Amino acid sequence: KNQVEQSPQSLIILEGKNCTLQCNYTVSPFSNLRWYKQDTGRGPVSLTIMTFSENTKSNGRYTATLDADTKQSSLHITASQLSDSASYICVVSVRAGNMLTFGGGTRLMVKP
Amino acid sequence: DTEVTQTPKHLVMGMTNKKSLKCEQHMGHRAMYWYKQKAKKPPELMFVYSYEKLSINESVPSRFSPECPNSSLLNLHLHALQPEDSALYLCASSHPGLSGELFFGEGSRLTVL
């Protein structure tokens, strides 16, 4: 069964600190992995897409890593800001078809 | 234009009402999706249209009826809904096959009384 597990479920950090969110998946055959940021009551916004051959991809203060051998990904947020408070969702797609498997998300709260 | 526009942003309806949610994109995407999202849960896929044809229906009750009038528009018709159908309904679009980006709209917050 295709599954995507994220940890932690929730996280509170102080403004300016770094944090790392984890995503483990069992989706097969793997096509790509995406990280989305979702503000409360809003639609998800893509942060990165990573394919099988990519190990690291950055988008500003967000850096995603992918280890296709261990089927793990992480999202590292540097120098957190209050506006980083949101849910971060890991989504994995299978090769062929329109099927995505969503993780349960990590709810991040950045406090001043 | 990299936006997916959903209307209305908020909708309150009774269980006997008929209403519709609308979604529009002008990115040339030929795959469009409806997702349902409950609080603190990830989005759940409801329907997928590929080249204006329904390709996936995730066993959604018939009180939800999707429609894709053309390649830019996607509707979700609602009739005889239940209070447990209250949720955020998200529309998304992409190039078919999902090898590329999936763009989400801001969502329509539905409350069924």
Short mmCIF file of C-alpha atoms in Angstrom, two decimals:
data_model
loop_
_atom_site.label_atom_id
_atom_site.label_comp_id
_atom_site.label_asym_id
_atom_site.label_seq_id
_atom_site.Cartn_x
_atom_site.Cartn_y
_atom_site.Cartn_z
CA LYS A 1 0.00 0.00 0.00
CA ASN A 2 1.32 3.46 -0.90
CA GLN A 3 1.93 5.50 2.23
CA VAL A 4 3.58 8.77 3.16
CA GLU A 5 4.44 9.38 6.81
CA GLN A 6 5.52 12.77 8.13
CA SER A 7 7.13 13.69 11.39
CA PRO A 8 6.75 15.44 13.67
CA GLN A 9 3.00 16.02 13.52
CA SER A 10 3.49 19.44 15.04
CA LEU A 11 6.43 21.63 15.94
CA ILE A 12 6.91 24.91 17.77
CA ILE A 13 10.11 26.88 17.28
CA LEU A 14 11.33 30.38 18.04
CA GLU A 15 11.71 32.95 15.31
CA GLY A 16 15.16 32.84 13.77
CA LYS A 17 15.77 29.18 14.56
CA ASN A 18 16.22 26.40 12.02
CA CYS A 19 14.10 23.27 11.81
CA THR A 20 13.88 20.06 9.80
CA LEU A 21 10.72 18.20 8.82
CA GLN A 22 10.80 14.55 7.81
CA CYS A 23 8.92 12.52 5.22
CA ASN A 24 9.14 8.75 4.71
CA TYR A 25 7.33 7.04 1.88
CA THR A 26 6.59 3.59 0.52
CA VAL A 27 5.12 4.76 -2.81
CA SER A 28 6.08 2.65 -5.80
CA PRO A 29 6.91 3.12 -8.61
CA PHE A 30 8.23 6.50 -7.55
CA SER A 31 7.93 9.48 -9.87
CA ASN A 32 8.53 12.59 -7.82
CA LEU A 33 8.19 14.08 -4.35
CA ARG A 34 6.79 17.50 -3.57
CA TRP A 35 6.73 19.69 -0.53
CA TYR A 36 3.80 22.06 -0.13
CA LYS A 37 3.19 24.86 2.35
CA GLN A 38 -0.41 25.39 3.37
CA ASP A 39 -1.53 28.38 5.41
CA THR A 40 -4.64 27.81 7.49
CA GLY A 41 -7.77 27.93 5.33
CA ARG A 42 -5.78 28.45 2.13
CA GLY A 43 -4.73 26.22 -0.74
CA PRO A 44 -1.34 24.46 -0.69
CA VAL A 45 1.53 26.22 -2.43
CA SER A 46 4.39 24.25 -3.93
CA LEU A 47 7.85 24.71 -2.42
CA THR A 48 9.83 22.09 -4.35
CA ILE A 49 9.49 19.10 -6.65
CA MET A 50 12.20 16.46 -6.59
CA THR A 51 12.69 13.60 -9.03
CA PHE A 52 14.52 10.34 -8.49
CA SER A 53 17.90 11.72 -9.54
CA GLU A 54 17.82 14.86 -7.39
CA ASN A 55 19.36 14.84 -3.90
CA THR A 56 18.95 18.46 -2.87
CA LYS A 57 16.88 21.39 -4.03
CA SER A 58 16.61 24.85 -2.50
CA ASN A 59 13.96 27.52 -2.68
CA GLY A 60 15.08 30.53 -0.67
CA ARG A 61 15.24 29.54 3.00
CA TYR A 62 13.72 26.13 2.21
CA THR A 63 16.01 23.22 1.32
CA ALA A 64 14.63 19.79 0.50
CA THR A 65 16.66 16.59 0.38
CA LEU A 66 15.75 13.24 -1.11
CA ASP A 67 17.29 9.83 -0.49
CA ALA A 68 15.59 7.53 -2.99
CA ASP A 69 17.38 4.47 -1.58
CA THR A 70 15.97 4.87 1.92
CA LYS A 71 12.79 6.55 0.62
CA GLN A 72 13.21 9.54 2.88
CA SER A 73 12.96 13.25 2.33
CA SER A 74 13.49 16.22 4.58
CA LEU A 75 12.58 19.89 4.42
CA HIS A 76 14.98 22.22 6.22
CA ILE A 77 13.86 25.74 7.05
CA THR A 78 16.62 28.21 7.82
CA ALA A 79 16.26 31.33 9.95
CA SER A 80 12.54 30.82 10.49
CA GLN A 81 10.11 33.70 10.24
CA LEU A 82 6.65 34.17 11.72
CA SER A 83 5.22 33.76 8.23
CA ASP A 84 6.60 30.22 8.10
CA SER A 85 3.83 29.17 10.49
CA ALA A 86 1.78 26.77 8.37
CA SER A 87 1.25 23.11 7.59
CA TYR A 88 3.91 21.47 5.45
CA ILE A 89 2.69 18.58 3.35
CA CYS A 90 4.83 15.95 1.63
CA VAL A 91 3.24 14.52 -1.52
CA VAL A 92 4.58 11.62 -3.56
CA SER A 93 3.42 10.71 -7.05
CA VAL A 94 3.61 7.37 -8.80
CA ARG A 95 5.04 6.95 -12.28
CA ALA A 96 2.11 7.09 -14.72
CA GLY A 97 -1.41 8.09 -13.94
CA ASN A 98 -2.74 10.95 -11.91
CA MET A 99 -2.23 9.45 -8.45
CA LEU A 100 -0.73 11.38 -5.57
CA THR A 101 -0.23 10.15 -2.03
CA PHE A 102 -0.38 12.86 0.62
CA GLY A 103 1.36 12.77 3.96
CA GLY A 104 -0.51 13.88 7.06
CA GLY A 105 1.45 17.11 7.24
CA THR A 106 3.55 18.82 9.90
CA ARG A 107 1.99 21.84 11.58
CA LEU A 108 4.72 24.37 12.27
CA MET A 109 4.29 27.30 14.58
CA VAL A 110 6.98 29.96 14.74
CA LYS A 111 6.81 32.10 17.86
CA PRO A 112 8.41 35.51 18.39
CA ASP B 1 -0.95 33.58 -15.26
CA THR B 2 -0.17 30.84 -12.75
CA GLU B 3 -3.39 31.01 -10.77
CA VAL B 4 -6.24 28.67 -10.11
CA THR B 5 -9.27 30.72 -9.16
CA GLN B 6 -12.07 29.29 -7.06
CA THR B 7 -15.45 30.80 -6.29
CA PRO B 8 -17.07 31.31 -3.92
CA LYS B 9 -14.49 31.51 -1.14
CA HIS B 10 -17.16 30.74 1.45
CA LEU B 11 -20.50 28.99 1.07
CA VAL B 12 -23.16 28.18 3.65
CA MET B 13 -26.00 25.95 2.53
CA GLY B 14 -28.83 23.93 3.94
CA MET B 15 -29.21 20.21 3.34
CA THR B 16 -31.94 20.77 0.75
CA ASN B 17 -30.10 23.43 -1.25
CA LYS B 18 -28.47 23.09 -4.64
CA LYS B 19 -25.26 25.04 -5.13
CA SER B 20 -22.12 24.90 -7.24
CA LEU B 21 -18.43 25.50 -6.70
CA LYS B 22 -16.47 26.88 -9.62
CA CYS B 23 -12.82 26.66 -10.62
CA GLU B 24 -10.96 28.33 -13.46
CA GLN B 25 -7.39 28.19 -14.75
CA HIS B 26 -5.71 29.68 -17.82
CA MET B 27 -2.38 27.85 -17.71
CA GLY B 28 -3.28 25.44 -20.50
CA HIS B 29 -3.44 22.54 -18.06
CA ARG B 30 -5.49 19.63 -19.33
CA ALA B 31 -5.87 17.86 -15.97
CA MET B 32 -8.07 19.31 -13.24
CA TYR B 33 -8.88 17.96 -9.80
CA TRP B 34 -11.27 18.32 -6.91
CA TYR B 35 -10.01 17.62 -3.41
CA LYS B 36 -11.84 17.68 -0.08
CA GLN B 37 -9.94 18.70 3.03
CA LYS B 38 -11.14 18.41 6.62
CA ALA B 39 -9.47 20.38 9.40
CA LYS B 40 -5.94 19.24 10.27
CA LYS B 41 -6.07 16.51 7.60
CA PRO B 42 -4.39 16.28 4.19
CA PRO B 43 -6.48 16.81 1.06
CA GLU B 44 -8.45 13.78 -0.18
CA LEU B 45 -8.88 13.28 -3.90
CA MET B 46 -12.46 13.32 -5.15
CA PHE B 47 -12.36 13.61 -8.95
CA VAL B 48 -9.84 13.95 -11.76
CA TYR B 49 -10.59 15.25 -15.23
CA SER B 50 -8.08 14.63 -17.99
CA TYR B 51 -8.69 16.31 -21.35
CA GLU B 52 -12.17 17.27 -20.14
CA LYS B 53 -13.13 13.66 -19.45
CA LEU B 54 -13.68 12.21 -16.00
CA SER B 55 -10.80 9.83 -15.44
CA ILE B 56 -10.95 9.20 -11.69
CA ASN B 57 -13.89 9.17 -9.30
CA GLU B 58 -12.79 8.16 -5.82
CA SER B 59 -16.11 6.60 -4.82
CA VAL B 60 -17.60 9.99 -4.07
CA PRO B 61 -21.34 10.07 -3.14
CA SER B 62 -23.66 11.11 -5.95
CA ARG B 63 -24.67 14.25 -4.06
CA PHE B 64 -21.40 15.62 -5.47
CA SER B 65 -21.53 15.98 -9.25
CA PRO B 66 -18.48 17.26 -11.16
CA GLU B 67 -18.60 18.95 -14.53
CA CYS B 68 -15.84 20.10 -16.88
CA PRO B 69 -17.46 22.40 -19.49
CA ASN B 70 -14.14 23.17 -21.19
CA SER B 71 -10.41 22.93 -20.65
CA SER B 72 -10.33 25.99 -18.38
CA LEU B 73 -13.35 25.39 -16.17
CA LEU B 74 -14.27 22.85 -13.55
CA ASN B 75 -17.48 22.84 -11.53
CA LEU B 76 -18.66 20.84 -8.55
CA HIS B 77 -22.42 20.70 -8.21
CA LEU B 78 -23.76 20.12 -4.71
CA HIS B 79 -27.18 18.76 -3.82
CA ALA B 80 -28.69 17.30 -0.66
CA LEU B 81 -25.44 17.53 1.26
CA GLN B 82 -24.93 16.40 4.84
CA PRO B 83 -23.32 18.37 7.69
CA GLU B 84 -20.30 16.03 7.53
CA ASP B 85 -19.65 17.34 4.01
CA SER B 86 -18.57 20.64 5.54
CA ALA B 87 -14.92 21.09 4.54
CA LEU B 88 -12.48 23.06 2.43
CA TYR B 89 -12.88 22.08 -1.23
CA LEU B 90 -9.73 22.54 -3.25
CA CYS B 91 -9.41 22.67 -7.01
CA ALA B 92 -6.07 21.96 -8.66
CA SER B 93 -4.69 21.70 -12.15
CA SER B 94 -1.63 20.26 -13.86
CA HIS B 95 -0.38 18.88 -17.11
CA PRO B 96 -1.75 15.33 -17.42
CA GLY B 97 0.38 12.63 -15.83
CA LEU B 98 1.50 14.70 -12.85
CA SER B 99 5.14 14.81 -13.92
CA GLY B 100 5.04 18.52 -13.37
CA GLU B 101 3.67 21.04 -11.00
CA LEU B 102 0.25 20.78 -9.35
CA PHE B 103 -1.31 24.18 -8.79
CA PHE B 104 -3.99 24.56 -6.15
CA GLY B 105 -6.65 27.19 -5.80
CA GLU B 106 -7.34 29.00 -2.53
CA GLY B 107 -10.26 26.71 -1.81
CA SER B 108 -13.95 27.11 -1.13
CA ARG B 109 -14.95 26.78 2.52
CA LEU B 110 -18.27 24.94 2.61
CA THR B 111 -20.53 24.79 5.64
CA VAL B 112 -23.63 22.59 5.51
CA LEU B 113 -26.26 23.37 8.13
#
